[in-house]
XYZ file of N, CA and C in Angstrom:
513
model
N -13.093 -21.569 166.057
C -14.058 -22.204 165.170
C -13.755 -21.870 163.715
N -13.482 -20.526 163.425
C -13.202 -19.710 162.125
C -11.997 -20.958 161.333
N -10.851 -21.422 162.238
C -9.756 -21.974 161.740
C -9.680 -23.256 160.891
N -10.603 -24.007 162.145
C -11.078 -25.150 162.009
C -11.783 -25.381 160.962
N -12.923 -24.451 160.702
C -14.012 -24.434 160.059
C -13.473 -24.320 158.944
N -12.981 -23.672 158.327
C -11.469 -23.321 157.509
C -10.935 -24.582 156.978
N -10.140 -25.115 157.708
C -9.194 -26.731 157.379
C -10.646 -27.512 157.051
N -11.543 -27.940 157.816
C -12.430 -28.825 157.080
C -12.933 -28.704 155.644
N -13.266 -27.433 155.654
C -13.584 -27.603 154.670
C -12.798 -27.834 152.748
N -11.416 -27.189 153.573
C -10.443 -27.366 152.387
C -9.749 -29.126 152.392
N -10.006 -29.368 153.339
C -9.752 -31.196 153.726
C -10.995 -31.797 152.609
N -12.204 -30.984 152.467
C -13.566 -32.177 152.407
C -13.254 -31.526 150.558
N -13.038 -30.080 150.103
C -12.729 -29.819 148.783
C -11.573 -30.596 148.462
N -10.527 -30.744 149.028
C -9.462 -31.458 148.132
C -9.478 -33.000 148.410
N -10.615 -33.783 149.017
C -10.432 -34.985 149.462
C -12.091 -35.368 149.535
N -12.646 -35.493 148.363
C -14.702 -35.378 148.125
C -14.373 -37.420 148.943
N -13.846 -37.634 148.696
C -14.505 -39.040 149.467
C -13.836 -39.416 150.959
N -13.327 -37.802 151.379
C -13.263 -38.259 153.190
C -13.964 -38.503 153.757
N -14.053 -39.792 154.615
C -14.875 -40.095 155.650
C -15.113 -39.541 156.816
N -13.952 -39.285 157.514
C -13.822 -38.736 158.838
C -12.894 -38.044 159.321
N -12.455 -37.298 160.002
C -11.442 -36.447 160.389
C -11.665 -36.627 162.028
N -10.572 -36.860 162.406
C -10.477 -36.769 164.508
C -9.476 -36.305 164.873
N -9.314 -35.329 165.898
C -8.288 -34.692 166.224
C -8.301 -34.711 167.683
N -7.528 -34.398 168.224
C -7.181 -33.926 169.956
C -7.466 -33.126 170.063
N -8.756 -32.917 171.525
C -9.178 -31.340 172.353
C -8.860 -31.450 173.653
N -9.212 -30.787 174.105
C -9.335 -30.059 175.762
C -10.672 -29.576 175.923
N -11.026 -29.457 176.636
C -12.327 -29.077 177.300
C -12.968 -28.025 177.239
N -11.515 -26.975 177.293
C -11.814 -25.571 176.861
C -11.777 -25.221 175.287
N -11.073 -26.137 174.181
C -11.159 -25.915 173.225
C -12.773 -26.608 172.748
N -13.274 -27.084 173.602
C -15.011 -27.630 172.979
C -15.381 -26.662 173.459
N -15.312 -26.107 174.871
C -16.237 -25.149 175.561
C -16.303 -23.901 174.750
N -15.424 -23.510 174.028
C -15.258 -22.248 173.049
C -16.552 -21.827 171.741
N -16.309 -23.444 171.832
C -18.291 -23.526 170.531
C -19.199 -24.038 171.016
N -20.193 -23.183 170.491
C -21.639 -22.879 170.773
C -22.182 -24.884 170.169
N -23.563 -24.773 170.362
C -23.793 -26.317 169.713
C -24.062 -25.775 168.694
N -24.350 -24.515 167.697
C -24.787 -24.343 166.484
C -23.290 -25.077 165.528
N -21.881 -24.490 166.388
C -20.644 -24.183 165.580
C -20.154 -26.023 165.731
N -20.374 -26.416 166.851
C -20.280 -27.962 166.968
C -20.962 -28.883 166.028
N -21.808 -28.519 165.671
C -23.064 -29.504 164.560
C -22.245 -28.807 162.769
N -21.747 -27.977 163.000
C -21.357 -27.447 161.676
C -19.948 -28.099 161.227
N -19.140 -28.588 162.827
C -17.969 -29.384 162.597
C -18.185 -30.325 162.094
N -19.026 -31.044 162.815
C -19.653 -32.513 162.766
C -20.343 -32.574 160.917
N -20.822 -31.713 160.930
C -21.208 -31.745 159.434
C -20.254 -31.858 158.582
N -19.222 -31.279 158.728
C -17.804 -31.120 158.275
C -16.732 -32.556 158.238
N -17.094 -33.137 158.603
C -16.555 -34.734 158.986
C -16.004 -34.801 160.089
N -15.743 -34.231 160.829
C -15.370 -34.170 162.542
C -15.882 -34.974 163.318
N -15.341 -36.319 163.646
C -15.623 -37.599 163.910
C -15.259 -37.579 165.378
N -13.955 -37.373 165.759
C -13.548 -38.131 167.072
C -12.820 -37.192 167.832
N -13.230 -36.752 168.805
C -12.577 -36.127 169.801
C -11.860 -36.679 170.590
N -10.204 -36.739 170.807
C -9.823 -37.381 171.652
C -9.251 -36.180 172.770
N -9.909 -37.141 173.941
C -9.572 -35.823 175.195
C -9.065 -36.703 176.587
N -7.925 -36.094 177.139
C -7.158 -36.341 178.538
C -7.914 -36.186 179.721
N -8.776 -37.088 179.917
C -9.148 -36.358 181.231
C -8.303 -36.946 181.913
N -7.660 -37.537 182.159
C -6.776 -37.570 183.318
C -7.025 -38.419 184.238
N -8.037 -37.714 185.133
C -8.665 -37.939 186.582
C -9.203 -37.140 186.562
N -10.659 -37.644 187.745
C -11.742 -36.635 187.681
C -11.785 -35.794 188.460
N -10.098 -36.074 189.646
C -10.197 -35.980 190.809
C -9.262 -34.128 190.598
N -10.096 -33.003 190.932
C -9.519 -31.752 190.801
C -8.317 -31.785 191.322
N -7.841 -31.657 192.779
C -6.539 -31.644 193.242
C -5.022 -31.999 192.447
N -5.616 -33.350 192.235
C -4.666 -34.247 191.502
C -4.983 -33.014 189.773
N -5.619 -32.952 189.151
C -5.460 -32.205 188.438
C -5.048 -30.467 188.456
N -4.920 -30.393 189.747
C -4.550 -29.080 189.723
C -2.935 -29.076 189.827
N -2.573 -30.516 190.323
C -0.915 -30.749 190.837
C -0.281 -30.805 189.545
N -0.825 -31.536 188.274
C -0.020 -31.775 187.308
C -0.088 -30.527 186.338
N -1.144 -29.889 186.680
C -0.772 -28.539 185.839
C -2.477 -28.777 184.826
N -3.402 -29.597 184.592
C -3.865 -29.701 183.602
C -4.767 -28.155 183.005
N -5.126 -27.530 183.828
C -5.494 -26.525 182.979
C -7.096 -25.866 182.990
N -7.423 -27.525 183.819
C -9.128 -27.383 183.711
C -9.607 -28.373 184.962
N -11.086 -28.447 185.606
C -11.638 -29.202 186.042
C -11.955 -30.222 185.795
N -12.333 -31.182 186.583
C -12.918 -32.664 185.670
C -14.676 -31.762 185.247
N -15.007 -30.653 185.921
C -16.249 -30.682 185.481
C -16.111 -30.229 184.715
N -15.602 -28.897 184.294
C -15.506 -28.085 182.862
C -15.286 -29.449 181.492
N -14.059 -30.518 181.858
C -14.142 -31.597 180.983
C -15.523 -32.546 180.662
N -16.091 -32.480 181.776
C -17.295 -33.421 181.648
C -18.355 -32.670 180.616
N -18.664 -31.641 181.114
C -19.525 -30.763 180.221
C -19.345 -30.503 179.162
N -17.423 -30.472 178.389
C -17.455 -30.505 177.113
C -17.637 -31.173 176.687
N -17.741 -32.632 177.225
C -17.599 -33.865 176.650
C -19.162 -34.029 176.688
N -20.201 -33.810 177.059
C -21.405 -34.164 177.148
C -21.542 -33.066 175.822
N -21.305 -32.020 175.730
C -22.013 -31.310 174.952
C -21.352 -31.499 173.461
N -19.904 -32.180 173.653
C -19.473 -32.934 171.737
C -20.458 -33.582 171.780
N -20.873 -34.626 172.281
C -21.616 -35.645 172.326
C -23.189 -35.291 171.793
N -23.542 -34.365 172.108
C -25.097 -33.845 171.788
C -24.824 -33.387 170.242
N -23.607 -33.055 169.683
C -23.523 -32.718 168.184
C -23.486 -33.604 167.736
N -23.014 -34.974 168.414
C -23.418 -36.090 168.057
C -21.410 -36.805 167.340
N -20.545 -35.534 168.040
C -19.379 -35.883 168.098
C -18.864 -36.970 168.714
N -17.734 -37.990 168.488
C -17.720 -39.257 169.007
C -16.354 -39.038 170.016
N -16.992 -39.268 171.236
C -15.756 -38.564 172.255
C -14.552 -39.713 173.365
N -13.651 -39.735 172.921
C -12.573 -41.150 173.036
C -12.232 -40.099 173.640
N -12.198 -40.666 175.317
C -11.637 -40.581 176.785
C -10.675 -41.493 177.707
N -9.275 -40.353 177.528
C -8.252 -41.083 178.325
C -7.988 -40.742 179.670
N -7.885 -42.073 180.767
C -7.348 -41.494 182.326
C -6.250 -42.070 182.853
N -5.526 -41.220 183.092
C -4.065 -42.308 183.639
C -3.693 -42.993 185.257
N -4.187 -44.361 184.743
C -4.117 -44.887 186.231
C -2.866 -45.060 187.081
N -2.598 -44.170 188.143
C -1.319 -43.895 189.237
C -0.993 -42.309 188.577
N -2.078 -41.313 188.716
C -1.441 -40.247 188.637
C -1.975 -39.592 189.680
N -2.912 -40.356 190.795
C -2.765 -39.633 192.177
C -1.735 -40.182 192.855
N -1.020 -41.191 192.399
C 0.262 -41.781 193.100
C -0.884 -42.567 194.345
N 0.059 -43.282 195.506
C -0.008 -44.043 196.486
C -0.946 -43.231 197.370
N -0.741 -42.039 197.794
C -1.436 -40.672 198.591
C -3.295 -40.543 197.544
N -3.119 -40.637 196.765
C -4.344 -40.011 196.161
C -4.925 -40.710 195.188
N -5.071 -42.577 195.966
C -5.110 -42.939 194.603
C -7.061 -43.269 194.794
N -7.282 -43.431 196.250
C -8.481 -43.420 196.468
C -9.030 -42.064 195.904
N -9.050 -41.222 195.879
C -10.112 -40.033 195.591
C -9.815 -39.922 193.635
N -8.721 -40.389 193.503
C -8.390 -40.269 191.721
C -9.415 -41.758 191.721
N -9.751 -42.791 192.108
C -10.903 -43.761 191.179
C -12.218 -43.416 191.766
N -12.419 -42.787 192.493
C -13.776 -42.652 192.557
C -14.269 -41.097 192.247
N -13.125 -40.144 192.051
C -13.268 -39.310 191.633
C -13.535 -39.607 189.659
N -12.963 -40.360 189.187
C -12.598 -40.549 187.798
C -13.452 -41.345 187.435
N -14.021 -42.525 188.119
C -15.188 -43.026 187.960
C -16.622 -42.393 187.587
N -16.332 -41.143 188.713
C -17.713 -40.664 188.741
C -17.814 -39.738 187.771
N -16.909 -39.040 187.137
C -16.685 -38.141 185.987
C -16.968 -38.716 184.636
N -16.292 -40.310 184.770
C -16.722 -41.032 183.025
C -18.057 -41.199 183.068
N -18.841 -41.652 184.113
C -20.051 -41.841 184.503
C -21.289 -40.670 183.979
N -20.492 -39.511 184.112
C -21.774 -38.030 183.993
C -21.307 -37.912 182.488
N -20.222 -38.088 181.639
C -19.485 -37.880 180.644
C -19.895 -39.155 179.786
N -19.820 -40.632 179.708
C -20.744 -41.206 179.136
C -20.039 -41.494 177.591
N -18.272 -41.473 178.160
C -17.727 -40.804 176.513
C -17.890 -42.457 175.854
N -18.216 -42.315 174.547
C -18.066 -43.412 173.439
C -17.079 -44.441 173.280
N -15.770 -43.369 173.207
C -14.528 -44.791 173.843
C -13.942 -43.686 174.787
N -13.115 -45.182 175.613
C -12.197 -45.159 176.866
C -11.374 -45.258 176.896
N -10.290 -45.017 177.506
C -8.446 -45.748 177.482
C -8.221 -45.548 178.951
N -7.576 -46.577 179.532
C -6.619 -46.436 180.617
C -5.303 -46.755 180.297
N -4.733 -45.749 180.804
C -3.436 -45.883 180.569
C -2.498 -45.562 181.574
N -1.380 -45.851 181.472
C -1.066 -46.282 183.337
C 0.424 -44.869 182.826
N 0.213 -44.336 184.133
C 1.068 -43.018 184.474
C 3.014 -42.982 184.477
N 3.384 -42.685 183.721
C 4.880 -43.073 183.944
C 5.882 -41.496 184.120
N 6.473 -41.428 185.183
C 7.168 -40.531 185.140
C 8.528 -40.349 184.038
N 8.902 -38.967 183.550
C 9.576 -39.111 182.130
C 10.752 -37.863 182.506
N 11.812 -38.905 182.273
C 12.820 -37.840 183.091
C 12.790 -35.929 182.604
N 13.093 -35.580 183.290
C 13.150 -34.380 182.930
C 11.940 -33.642 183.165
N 10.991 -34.442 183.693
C 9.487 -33.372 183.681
C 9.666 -32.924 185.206
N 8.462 -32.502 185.890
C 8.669 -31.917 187.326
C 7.920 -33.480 187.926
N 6.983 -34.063 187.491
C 6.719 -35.498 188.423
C 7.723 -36.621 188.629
N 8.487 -36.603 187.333
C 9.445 -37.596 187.610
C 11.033 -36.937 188.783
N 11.147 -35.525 189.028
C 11.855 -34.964 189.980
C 10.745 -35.335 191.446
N 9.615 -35.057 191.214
C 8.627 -35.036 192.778
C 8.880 -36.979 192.963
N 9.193 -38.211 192.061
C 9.074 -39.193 192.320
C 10.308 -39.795 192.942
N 11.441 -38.936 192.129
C 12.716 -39.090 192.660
C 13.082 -38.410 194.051
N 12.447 -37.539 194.126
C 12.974 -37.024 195.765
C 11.813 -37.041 196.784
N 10.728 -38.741 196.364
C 10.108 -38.971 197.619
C 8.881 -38.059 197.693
N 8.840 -37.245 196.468
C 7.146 -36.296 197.162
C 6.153 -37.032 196.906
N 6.371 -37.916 195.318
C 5.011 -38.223 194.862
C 5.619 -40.284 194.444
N 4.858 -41.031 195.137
C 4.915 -42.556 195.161
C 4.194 -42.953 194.258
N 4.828 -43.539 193.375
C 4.365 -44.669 192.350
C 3.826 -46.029 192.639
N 2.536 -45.928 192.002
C 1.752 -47.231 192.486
C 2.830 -48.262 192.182
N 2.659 -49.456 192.091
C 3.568 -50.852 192.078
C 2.825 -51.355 190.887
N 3.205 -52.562 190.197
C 2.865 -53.219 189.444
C 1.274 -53.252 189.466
N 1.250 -54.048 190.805
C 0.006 -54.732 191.227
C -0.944 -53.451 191.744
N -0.320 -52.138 192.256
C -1.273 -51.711 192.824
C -1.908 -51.124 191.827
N -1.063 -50.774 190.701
C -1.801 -50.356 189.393
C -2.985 -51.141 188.441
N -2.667 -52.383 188.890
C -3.882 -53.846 188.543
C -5.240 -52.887 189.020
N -5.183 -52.577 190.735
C -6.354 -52.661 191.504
C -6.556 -51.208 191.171
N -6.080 -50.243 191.102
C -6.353 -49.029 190.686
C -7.746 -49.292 189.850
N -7.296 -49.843 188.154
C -8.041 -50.145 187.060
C -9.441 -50.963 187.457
N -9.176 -51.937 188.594
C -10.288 -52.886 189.387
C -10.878 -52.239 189.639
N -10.562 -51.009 190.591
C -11.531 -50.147 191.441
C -12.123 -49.813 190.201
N -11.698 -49.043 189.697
C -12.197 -47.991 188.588
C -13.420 -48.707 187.544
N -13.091 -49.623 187.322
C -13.903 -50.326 186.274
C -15.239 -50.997 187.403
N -15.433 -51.711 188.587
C -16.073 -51.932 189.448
C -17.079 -50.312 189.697
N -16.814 -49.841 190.053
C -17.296 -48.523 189.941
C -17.973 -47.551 188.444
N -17.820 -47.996 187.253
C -18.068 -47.762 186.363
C -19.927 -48.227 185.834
N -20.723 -47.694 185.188
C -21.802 -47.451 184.788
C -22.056 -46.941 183.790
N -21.140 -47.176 182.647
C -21.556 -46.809 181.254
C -22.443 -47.623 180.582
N -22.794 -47.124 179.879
C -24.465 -47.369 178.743
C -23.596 -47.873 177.346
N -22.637 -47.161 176.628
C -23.013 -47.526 174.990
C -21.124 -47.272 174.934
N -19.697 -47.812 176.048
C -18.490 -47.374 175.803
C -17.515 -48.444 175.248
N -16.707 -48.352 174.395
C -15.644 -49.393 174.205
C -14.988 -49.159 174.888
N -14.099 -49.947 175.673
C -12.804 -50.029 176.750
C -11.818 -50.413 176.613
N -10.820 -50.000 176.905
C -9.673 -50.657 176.709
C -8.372 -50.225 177.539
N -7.587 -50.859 177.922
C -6.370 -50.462 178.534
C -5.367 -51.348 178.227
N -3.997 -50.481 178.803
C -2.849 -51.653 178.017
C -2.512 -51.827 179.914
């Protein structure tokens, strides 16, 4: 908070007519402040949180390494939101692969759902040589949705969806 709190304010002294400032978190970097230290960001021009959830679905997040739960994410994301932080939520559709793609949309569904974030992104999963998924895709562990199955992935997901106040979007 000390750091942050820090850069804003030398951002808002050397720049009196900034509007907004948005940066990239994690779940655990919201979970770290209190709502006193969150409302003091936000005062600060701290506009947009952009955060990975991924999938809501734990497993699948425990395979790629992410670091956190979909709940620990949900809760940070509810509680930017009460500072009145504006919280832009990304999930990547085919990152339970062919095996896990049922429990990744209704798992991920039900997570944007309790989370409620402001904006959305889907964005579709691509293995990138050299990482450990694109080795698990090449030697058969982990199956890549298809064109089309990646269509119905987003179908499910959005069919299943119950947001109140979100912009959407996917490529």
């Amino acid at each position: 908070f000390d750091q942050l709190n820090a850069i804003l304010q030398t951002l808002n002294a050397f720049f009196p007519r900034l509007a907004r400032v948005s940066l990239y978190a994690n779940g655990s970097s919201i979970a770290t402040k209190c709502a006193e230290e969150l409302q003091t960001l936000r005062a600060l021009k701290l506009h947009t949180l952009y955060m990975g959830l991924e999938s809501g679905d734990d497993a699948i997040l425990k395979r790629c390494r992410k670091g956190e739960t979909a709940e620990q994410m949900v809760w940070a994301g509810i509680e930017a939101q009460a500072a009145r932080l504006r919280m832009s939520v990304m999930v990547l559709l085919g990152l339970g692969g062919i095996d896990g793609s049922e429990d990744h949309v209704a798992n991920t569904a039900e997570a944007l759902n309790q989370m409620q974030p402001r904006l959305l992104s889907a964005l579709r999963v691509i293995p990138v040589p050299g990482t450990e998924l694109h080795a698990d895709a090449a030697a058969g562990r982990f199956q890549q949705l298809t064109e089309w199955q990646a269509v119905r992935e987003l179908r499910e997901v959005i069919a299943r969806l119950n947001l109140r106040n979100t912009v959407f979007r996917a490529n």
